[in-house]
Coordinates of C-alpha atoms in Angstrom, one line a residue:
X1 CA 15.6 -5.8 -2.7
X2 CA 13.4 -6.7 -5.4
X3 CA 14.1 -8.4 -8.7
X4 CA 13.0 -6.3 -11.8
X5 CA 13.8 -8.1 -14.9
X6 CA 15.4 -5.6 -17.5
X7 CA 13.5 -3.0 -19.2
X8 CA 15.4 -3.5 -22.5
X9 CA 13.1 -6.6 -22.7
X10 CA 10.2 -4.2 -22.9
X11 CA 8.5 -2.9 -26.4
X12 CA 8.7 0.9 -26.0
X13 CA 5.2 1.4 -25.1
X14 CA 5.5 -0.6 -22.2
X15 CA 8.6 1.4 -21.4
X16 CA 6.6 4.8 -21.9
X17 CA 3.9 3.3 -19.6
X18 CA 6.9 1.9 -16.7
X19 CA 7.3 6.3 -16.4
X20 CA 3.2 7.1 -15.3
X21 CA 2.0 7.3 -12.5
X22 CA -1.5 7.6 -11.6
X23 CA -3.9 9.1 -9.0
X24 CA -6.3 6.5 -7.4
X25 CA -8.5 6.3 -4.1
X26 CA -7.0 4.9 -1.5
X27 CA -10.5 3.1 -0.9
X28 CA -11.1 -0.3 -1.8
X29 CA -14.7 0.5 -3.5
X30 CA -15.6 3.2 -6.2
X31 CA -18.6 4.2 -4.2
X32 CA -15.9 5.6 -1.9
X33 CA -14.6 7.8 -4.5
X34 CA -13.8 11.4 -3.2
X35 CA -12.4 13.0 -6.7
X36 CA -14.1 11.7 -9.4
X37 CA -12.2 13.8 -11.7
X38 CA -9.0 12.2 -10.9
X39 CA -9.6 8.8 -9.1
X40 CA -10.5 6.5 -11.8
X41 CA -12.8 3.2 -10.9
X42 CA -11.8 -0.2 -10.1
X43 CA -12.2 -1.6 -13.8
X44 CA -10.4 1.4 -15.4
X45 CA -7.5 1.2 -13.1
X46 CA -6.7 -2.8 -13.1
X47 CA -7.2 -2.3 -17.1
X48 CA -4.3 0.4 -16.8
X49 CA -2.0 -1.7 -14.6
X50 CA -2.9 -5.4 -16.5
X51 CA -2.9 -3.9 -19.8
X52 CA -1.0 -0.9 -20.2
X53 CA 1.3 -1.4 -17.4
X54 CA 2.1 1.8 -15.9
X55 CA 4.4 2.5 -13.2
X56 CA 3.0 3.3 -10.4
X57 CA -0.1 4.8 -7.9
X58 CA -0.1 7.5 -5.8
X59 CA -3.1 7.2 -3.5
X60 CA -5.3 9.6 -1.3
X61 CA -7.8 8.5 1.3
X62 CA -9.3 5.9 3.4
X63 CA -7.8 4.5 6.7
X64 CA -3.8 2.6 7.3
X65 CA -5.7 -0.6 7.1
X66 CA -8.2 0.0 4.0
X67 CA -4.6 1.6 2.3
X68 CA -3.0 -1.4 2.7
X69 CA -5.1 -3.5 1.7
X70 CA -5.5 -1.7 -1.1
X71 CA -1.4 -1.6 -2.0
X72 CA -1.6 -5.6 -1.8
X73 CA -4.3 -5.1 -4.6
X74 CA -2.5 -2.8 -6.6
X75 CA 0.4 -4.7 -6.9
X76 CA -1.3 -8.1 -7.2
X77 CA -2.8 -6.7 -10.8
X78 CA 1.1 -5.5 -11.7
X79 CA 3.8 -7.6 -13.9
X80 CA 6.4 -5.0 -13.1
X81 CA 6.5 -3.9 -8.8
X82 CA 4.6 -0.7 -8.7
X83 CA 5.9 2.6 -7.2
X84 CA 2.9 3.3 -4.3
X85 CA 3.4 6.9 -3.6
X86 CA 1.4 9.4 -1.3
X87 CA 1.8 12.7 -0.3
X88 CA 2.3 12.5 3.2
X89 CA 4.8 15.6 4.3
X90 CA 3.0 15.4 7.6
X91 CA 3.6 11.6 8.4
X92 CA 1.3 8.7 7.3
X93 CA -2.1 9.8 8.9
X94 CA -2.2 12.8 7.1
X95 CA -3.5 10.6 4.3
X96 CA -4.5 7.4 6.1
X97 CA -6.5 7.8 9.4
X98 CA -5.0 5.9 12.3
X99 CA -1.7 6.2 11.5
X100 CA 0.8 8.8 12.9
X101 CA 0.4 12.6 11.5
X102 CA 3.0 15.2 12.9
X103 CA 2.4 18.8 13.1
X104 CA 3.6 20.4 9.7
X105 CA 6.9 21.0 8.8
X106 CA 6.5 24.4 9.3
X107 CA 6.9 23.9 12.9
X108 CA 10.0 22.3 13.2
X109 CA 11.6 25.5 11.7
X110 CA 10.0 27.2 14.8
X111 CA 12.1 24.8 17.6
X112 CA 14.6 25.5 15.2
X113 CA 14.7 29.0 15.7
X114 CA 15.3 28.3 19.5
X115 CA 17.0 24.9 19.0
X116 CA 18.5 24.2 15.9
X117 CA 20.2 20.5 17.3
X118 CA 16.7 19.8 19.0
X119 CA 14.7 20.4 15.7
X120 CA 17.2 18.5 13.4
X121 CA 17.1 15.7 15.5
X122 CA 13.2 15.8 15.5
X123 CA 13.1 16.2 11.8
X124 CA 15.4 13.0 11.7
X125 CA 13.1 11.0 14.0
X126 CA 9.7 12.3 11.9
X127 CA 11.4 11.5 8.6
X128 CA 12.1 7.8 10.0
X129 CA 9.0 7.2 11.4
X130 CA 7.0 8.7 8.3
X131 CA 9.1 6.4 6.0
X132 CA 8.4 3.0 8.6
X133 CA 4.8 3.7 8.5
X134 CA 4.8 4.0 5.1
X135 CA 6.5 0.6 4.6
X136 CA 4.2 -0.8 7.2
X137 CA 1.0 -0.4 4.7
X138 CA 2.5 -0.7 1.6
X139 CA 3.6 2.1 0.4
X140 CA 7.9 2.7 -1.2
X141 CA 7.0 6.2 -2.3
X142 CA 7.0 9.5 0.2
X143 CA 6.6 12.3 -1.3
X144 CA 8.5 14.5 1.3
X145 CA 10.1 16.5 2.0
X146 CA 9.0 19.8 0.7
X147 CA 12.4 22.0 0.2
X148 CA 11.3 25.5 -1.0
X149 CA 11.9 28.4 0.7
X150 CA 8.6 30.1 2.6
X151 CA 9.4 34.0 2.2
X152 CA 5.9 34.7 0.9
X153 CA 3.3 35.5 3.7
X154 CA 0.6 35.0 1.3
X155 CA 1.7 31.7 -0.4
X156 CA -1.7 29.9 -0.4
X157 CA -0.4 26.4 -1.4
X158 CA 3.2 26.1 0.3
X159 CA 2.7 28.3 3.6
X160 CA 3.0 25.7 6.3
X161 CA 4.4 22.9 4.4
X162 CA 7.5 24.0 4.0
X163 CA 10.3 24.0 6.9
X164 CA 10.4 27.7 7.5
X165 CA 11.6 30.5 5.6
X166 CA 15.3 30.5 5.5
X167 CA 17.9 28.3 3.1
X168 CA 20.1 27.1 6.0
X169 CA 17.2 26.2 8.5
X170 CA 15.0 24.6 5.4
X171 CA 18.3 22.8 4.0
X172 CA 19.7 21.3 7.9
X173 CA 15.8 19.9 8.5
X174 CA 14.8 18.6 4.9
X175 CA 18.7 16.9 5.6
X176 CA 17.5 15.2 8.5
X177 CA 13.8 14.4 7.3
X178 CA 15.6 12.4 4.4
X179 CA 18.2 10.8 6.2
X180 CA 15.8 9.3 8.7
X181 CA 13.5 8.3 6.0
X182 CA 16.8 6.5 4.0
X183 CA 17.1 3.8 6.9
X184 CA 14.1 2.3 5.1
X185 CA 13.7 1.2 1.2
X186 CA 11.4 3.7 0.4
X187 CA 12.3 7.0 -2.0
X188 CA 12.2 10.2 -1.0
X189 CA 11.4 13.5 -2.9
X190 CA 12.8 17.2 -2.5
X191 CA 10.4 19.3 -3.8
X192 CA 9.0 21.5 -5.9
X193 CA 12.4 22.6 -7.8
X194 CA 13.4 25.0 -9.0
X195 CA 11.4 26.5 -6.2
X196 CA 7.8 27.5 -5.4
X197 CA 7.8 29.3 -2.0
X198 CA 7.7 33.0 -2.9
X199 CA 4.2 33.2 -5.1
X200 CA 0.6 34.1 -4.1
X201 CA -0.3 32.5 -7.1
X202 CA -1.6 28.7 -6.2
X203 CA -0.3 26.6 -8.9
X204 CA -3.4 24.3 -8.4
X205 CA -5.7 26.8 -10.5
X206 CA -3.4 28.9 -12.4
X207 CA -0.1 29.2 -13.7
X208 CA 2.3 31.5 -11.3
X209 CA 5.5 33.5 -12.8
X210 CA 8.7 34.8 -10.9
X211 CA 10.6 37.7 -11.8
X212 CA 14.1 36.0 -9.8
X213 CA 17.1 35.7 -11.9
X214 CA 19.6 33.0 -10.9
X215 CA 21.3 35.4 -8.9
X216 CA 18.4 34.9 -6.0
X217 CA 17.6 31.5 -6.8
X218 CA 21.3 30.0 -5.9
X219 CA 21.0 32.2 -2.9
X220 CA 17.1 31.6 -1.7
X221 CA 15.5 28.8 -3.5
X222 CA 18.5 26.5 -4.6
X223 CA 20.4 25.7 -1.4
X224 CA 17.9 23.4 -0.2
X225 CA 17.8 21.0 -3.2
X226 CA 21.7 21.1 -3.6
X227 CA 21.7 20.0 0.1
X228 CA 18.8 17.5 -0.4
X229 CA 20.7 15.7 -3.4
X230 CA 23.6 15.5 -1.2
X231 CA 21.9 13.8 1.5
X232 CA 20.8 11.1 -1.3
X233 CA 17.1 11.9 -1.6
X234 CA 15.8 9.9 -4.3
X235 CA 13.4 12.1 -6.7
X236 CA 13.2 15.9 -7.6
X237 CA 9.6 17.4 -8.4
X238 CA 9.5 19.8 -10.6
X239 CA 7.4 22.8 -9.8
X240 CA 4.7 24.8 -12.5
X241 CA 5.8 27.7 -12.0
X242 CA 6.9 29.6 -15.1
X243 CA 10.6 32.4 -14.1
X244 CA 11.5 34.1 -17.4
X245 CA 14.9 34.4 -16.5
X246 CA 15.5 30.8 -17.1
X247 CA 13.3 29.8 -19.6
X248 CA 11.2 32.8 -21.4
X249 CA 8.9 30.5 -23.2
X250 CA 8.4 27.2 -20.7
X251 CA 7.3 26.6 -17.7
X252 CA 10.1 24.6 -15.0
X253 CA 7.8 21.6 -15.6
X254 CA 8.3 21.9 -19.4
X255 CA 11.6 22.9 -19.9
X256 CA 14.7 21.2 -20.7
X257 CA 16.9 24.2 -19.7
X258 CA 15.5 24.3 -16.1
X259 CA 15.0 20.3 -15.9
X260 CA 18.0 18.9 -17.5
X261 CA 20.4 22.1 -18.0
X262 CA 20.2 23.3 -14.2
X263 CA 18.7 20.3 -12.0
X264 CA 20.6 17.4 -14.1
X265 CA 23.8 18.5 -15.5
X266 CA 24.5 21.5 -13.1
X267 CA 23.1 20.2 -10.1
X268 CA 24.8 16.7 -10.8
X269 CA 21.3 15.4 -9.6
X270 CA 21.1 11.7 -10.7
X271 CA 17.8 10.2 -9.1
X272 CA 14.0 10.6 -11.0
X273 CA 13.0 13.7 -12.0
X274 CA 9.1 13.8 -11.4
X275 CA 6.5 16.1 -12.5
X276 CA 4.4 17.4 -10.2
X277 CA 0.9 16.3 -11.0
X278 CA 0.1 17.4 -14.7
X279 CA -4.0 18.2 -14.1
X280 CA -3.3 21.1 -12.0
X281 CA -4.5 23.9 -12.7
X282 CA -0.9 26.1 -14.3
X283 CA -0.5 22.9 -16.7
X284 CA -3.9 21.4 -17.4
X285 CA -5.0 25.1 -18.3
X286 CA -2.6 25.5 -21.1
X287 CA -1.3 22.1 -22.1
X288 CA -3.7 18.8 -23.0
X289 CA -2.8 15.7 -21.7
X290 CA -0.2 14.3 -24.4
X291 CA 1.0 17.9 -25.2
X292 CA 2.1 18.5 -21.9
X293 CA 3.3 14.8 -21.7
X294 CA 5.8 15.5 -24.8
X295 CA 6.8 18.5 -23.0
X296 CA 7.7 17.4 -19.6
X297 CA 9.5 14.0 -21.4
X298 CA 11.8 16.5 -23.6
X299 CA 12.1 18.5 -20.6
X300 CA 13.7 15.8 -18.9
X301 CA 11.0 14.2 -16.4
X302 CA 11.6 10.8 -15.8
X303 CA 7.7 10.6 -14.2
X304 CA 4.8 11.7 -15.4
X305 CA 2.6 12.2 -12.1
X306 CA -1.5 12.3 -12.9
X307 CA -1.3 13.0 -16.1
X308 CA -5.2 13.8 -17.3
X309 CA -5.5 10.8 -20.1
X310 CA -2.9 8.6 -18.7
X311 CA -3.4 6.0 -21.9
X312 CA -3.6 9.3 -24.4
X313 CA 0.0 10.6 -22.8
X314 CA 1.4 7.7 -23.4
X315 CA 0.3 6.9 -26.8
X316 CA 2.1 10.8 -27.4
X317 CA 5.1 9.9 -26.4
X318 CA 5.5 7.2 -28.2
X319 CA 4.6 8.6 -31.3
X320 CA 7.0 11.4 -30.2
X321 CA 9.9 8.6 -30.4
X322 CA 8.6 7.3 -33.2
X323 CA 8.6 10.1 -35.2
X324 CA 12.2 10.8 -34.4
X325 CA 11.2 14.4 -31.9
X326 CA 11.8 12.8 -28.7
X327 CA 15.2 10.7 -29.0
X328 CA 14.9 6.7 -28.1
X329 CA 17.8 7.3 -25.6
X330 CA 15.5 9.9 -24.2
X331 CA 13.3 7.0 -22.9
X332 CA 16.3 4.8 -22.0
X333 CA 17.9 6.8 -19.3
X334 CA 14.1 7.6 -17.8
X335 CA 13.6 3.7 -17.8
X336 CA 17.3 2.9 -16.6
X337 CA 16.5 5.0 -13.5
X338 CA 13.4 3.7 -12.8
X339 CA 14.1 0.2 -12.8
X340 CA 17.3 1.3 -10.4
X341 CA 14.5 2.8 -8.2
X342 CA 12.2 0.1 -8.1
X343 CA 15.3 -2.4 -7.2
X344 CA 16.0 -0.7 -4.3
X345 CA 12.4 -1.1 -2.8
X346 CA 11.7 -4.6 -1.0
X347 CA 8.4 -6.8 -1.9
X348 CA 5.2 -6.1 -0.6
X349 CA 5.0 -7.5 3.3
X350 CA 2.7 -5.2 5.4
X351 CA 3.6 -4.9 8.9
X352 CA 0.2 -3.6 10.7
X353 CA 0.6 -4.5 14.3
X354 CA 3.7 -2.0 13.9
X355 CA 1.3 0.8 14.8
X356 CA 0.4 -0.3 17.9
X357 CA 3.5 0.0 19.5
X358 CA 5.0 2.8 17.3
X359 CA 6.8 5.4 19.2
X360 CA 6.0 8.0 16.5
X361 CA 3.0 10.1 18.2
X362 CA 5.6 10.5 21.2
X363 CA 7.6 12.5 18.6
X364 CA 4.5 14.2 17.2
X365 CA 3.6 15.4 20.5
X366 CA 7.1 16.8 21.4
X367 CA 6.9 18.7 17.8
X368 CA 3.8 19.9 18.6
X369 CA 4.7 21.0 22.0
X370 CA 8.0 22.6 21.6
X371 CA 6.5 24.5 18.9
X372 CA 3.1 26.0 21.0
X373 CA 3.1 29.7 21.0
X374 CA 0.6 31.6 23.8
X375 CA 0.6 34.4 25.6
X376 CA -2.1 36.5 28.0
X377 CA -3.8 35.6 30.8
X378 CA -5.0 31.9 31.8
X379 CA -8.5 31.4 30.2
X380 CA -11.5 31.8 32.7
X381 CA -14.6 29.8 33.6
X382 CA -17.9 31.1 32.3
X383 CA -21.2 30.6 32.3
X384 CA -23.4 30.1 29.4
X385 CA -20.2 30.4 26.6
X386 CA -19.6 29.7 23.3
X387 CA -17.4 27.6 21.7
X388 CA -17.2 28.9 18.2
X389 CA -15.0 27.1 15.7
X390 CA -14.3 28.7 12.4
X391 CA -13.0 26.7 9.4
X392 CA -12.6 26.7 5.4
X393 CA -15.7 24.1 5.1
X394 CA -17.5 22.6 7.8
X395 CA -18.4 19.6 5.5
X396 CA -14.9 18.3 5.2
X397 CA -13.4 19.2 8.9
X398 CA -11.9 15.8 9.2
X399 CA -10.1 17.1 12.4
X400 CA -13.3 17.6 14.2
X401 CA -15.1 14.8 15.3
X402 CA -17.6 14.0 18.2
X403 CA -14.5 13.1 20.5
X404 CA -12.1 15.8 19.0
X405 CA -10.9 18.1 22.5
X406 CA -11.8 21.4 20.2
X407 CA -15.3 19.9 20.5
X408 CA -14.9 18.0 24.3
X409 CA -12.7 20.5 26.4
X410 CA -14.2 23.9 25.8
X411 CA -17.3 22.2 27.9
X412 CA -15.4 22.1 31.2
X413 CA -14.6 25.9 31.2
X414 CA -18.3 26.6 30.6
X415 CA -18.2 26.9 26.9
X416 CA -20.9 24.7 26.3
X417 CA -22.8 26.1 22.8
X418 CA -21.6 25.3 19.9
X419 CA -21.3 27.5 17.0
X420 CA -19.7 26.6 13.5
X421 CA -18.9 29.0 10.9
X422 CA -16.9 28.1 7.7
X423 CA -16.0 30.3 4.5
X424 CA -19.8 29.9 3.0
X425 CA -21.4 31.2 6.1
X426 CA -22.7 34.8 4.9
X427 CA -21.2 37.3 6.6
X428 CA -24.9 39.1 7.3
X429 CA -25.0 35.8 9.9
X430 CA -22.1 37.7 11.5
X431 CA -24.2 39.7 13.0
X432 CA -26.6 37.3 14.8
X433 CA -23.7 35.7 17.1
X434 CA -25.0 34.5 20.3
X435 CA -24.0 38.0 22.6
X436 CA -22.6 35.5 25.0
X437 CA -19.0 34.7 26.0
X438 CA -17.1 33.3 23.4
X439 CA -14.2 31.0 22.9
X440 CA -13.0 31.4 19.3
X441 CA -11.2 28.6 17.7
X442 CA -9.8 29.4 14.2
X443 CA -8.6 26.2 11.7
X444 CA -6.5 28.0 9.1
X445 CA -4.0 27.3 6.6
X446 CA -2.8 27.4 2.7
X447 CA -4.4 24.5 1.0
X448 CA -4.3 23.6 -2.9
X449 CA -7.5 24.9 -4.5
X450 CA -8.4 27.5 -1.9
X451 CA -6.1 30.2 -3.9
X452 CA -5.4 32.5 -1.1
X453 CA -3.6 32.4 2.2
X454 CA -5.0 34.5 5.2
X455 CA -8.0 34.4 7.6
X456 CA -11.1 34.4 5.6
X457 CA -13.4 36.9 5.3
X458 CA -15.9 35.2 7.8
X459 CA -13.0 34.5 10.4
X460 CA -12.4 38.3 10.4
X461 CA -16.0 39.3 10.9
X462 CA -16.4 36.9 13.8
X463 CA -13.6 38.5 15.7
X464 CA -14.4 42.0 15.0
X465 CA -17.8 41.4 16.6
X466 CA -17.0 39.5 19.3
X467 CA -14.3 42.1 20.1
X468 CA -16.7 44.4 19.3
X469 CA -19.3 43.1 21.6
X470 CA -16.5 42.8 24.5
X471 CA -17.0 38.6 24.0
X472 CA -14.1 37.5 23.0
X473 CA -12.5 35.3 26.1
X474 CA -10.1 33.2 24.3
X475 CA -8.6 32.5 21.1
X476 CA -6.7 29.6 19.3
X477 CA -5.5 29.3 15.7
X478 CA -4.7 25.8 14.5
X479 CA -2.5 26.0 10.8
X480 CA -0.9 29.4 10.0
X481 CA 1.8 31.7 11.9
X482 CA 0.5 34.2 9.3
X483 CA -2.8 34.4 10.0
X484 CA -2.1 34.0 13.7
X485 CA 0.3 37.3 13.7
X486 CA -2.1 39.1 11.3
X487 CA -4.7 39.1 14.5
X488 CA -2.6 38.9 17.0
X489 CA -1.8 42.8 16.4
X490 CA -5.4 43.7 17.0
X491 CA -6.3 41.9 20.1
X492 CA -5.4 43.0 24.2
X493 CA -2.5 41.8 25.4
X494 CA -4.2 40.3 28.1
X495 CA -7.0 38.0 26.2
X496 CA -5.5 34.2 26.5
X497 CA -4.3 33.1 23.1
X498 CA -2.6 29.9 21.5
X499 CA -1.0 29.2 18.1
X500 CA -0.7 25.9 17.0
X501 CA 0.9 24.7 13.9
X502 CA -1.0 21.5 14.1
X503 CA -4.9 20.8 13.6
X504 CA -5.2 17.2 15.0
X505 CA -6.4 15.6 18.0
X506 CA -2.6 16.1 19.6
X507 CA -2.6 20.2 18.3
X508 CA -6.1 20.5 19.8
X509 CA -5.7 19.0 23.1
X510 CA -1.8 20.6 23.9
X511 CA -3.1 24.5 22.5
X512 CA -6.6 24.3 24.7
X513 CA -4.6 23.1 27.9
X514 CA -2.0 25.7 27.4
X515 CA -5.0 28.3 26.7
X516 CA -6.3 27.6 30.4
X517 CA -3.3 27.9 32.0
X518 CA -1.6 31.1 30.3
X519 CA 1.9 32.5 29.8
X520 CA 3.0 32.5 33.4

């Protein structure tokens, strides 16, 4: 446990500043920098945690070594323990290269459709090791799991990141994800409440609205939160999504009736209410930094997550208290729950050699297996083939990589071109494919920013034509069951074919061998 010393002791600015929570690099140098826009440098971030003393970090990037050195940094510059969050709803690699990523979420609710017991004891096991991992480097703050429902086959931000698309399954799995991670003193977060899995709308670049009343909510959306704040999780993250049937005027983010009315009083929940990050798109649009900082605080956020300006959004709330429109107690209650948080977290002692003995990849690579879906023949030896590999931008493919099996295996069954295509290929390139045989491998899934779900337009073109051309020998899909069904219709029931929730080394390697050796 660590000792915080009371935040009554604090002047209210300081208090104010204990409830952000910034976006940083996880690299140790600002020539490292991915985001600019959000990822402040070196001297702009110490000045923040010195001098203004906000509450926390949520990092992005680099590898499990580089991200914990950089958490010893972080809190090395802090008065008060910092929160160290990441968004890693697909274990710790997801964010930190050589650490453990598991297969999204998404396909635990597949074993679960076969084996409920199997998959909840899975989600148990990944939830644990995600959380140890985490504590290994540095980090007290997972961001995981996501609870909303995934009833919308064209949600182009939640789609695979969610547990499946129905309440019980979502509610048994995010149950088990957070009582594996509550072994270890880090927090957990159920999010995006009051739910965010039936839009098309991506939330990233624009501001999506749901007709539901409460009705549907308590029966689709709600169950898994309620069961989430049962099994103890930690935070709740708001969602910027605006439903007119709770609150005509605000979105969830901004509004006290969804915030405080439903998810505090109703709900009984008692942990941190955190926004999720305020420069998206559906916020940033609409509301300036200290505007939507106000908001979210009357609302009844307890974290402000990325806020644009964070010194500007705190300033604006405290001259919200001080001029009497945001009550002191307000900022009391937020505080008192944050320094409860913080004391349950232990000081920082990182535990590196844990990875190389760490059982976790055995449990990605069961996940990964036991969720593999294929079916036609066994994939045939050519001569002369193509391996063609579509993806949403060949210049940030972090899956493929000189020793990556979508790049290494392919070779042994003759495929031995290369072709890459990615969403800024024009499709008059289409045309020009090699009229050779042709192994298609297809990396596709919802991702923030993209702001639409679905095989691009390029992956389309590239099977018509090699169906078209009588080319096609073999297909895989790496990300979405949507996109994977969408083709699926169109193609002989004979041609070998793999879906795979995964994209990683593990996803790669399991869907190619089952490709060669078919459904028998």
């Amino acid at each position: 446990m660590t000792f915080i010393p009371p935040f009554s002791d604090l002047s209210l600015r300081a208090q104010v500043a204990q409830m952000v929570v910034v976006r940083a690099s996880g690299y140790l140098y600002d020539c490292q920098i991915q985001y600019p826009a959000w990822e402040p440098p070196q001297d702009t971030l110490k000045h923040w945690i010195k001098d203004w003393g906000i509450g926390g970090v949520i990092l992005l990037g680099g590898s499990a070594v580089e991200a914990a050195e950089r958490c010893r940094q972080l809190q090395s510059w802090a008065t008060i323990p910092l929160f160290l969050a990441a968004d890693i709803e697909e274990g710790v690699g997801q964010r930190f290269n050589g650490a453990t990523q598991f297969p999204p979420p998404a396909a635990l609710g597949a074993i679960a459709q076969k084996n409920r017991k199997r998959a909840v004891d899975l989600a148990r096991e990944m939830g644990a090791y995600t959380a140890a991992e985490a504590l290994a480097i540095g980090l007290n703050w997972v961001l995981a799991p996501v609870v909303d429902v995934n009833n919308h086959p064209a949600n182009p931000v939640i789609d695979v990141r969610a547990f499946g698309e129905e309440p019980d399954i979502v509610s048994v799995l995010a149950t088990a994800f957070i009582q594996g991670a509550r072994a270890y003193p880090v927090l957990t977060t159920a999010k995006h409440f009051p739910g965010h899995g039936d839009t098309a709308t991506d939330s990233h670049l624009i501001l999506p609205v749901l007709p539901h009343d409460r009705d549907r909510l308590q029966t689709i959306e709600w169950p898994p939160f309620v069961a989430a704040i049962q099994a103890g999780v930690d935070a709740v993250m708001s969602a910027h999504v605006h439903l007119p049937a709770l609150d005509a005027e605000r979105p969830a983010t901004l509004s006290p009736r969804i915030l405080t009315g439903i998810l505090r009083h109703e709900m009984g929940f008692r942990g941190l209410i955190v926004t999720d990050a305020l420069v998206m798109g559906a916020i940033a649009n609409t509301y300036g930094s200290a505007e939507a900082a106000v908001q979210a605080v009357e609302a009844g956020a307890d974290i402000l997550l990325m806020p644009l300006d964070p010194p500007a959004a705190i300033e604006a709330v405290v001259a919200a208290v001080e001029s009497g429109q945001i009550p002191f107690e307000r900022i009391q209650a937020s505080v008192a729950r944050i320094q409860a948080a913080k004391a349950r977290l232990q000081p920082l002692v990182l535990q590196l050699d844990y990875f190389q003995a760490s059982p976790a990849v055995e449990v990605a690579t069961a996940i990964a297996q036991e969720s593999i879906e294929r079916a036609g023949q066994s994939l045939q030896p050519v001569t002369a083939g193509v391996n063609c590999l579509v993806v949403d931008d060949a210049l940030h493919a972090s899956f493929l990589n000189r020793t990556c099996p979508a790049l290494t295996l392919p070779p042994r069954w003759g495929f031995d071109q290369r072709l890459v295509v990615d969403r800024q290929t024009p499709l008059s390139m289409i045309a020009g494919l090699p009229n050779a045989p042709t192994l298609v491998q297809v990396f596709s899934r919802g991702n923030p920013f993209r702001g639409q779900a679905g095989l691009s337009a390029v992956a389309i073109a590239t099977l018509e034509r090699l169906q078209a051309q009588q080319q096609l020998r073999g297909l895989v899909i790496y990300g979405s069951p949507y996109a994977y069904r969408e083709i699926a219709r169109q193609l002989h029931p004979d041609l070998p074919r793999v879906f795979s929730y995964g994209h990683d080394r593990i996803a790669q390697d399991l869907a190619l061998s089952h490709l060669a050796k078919g459904s028998s």
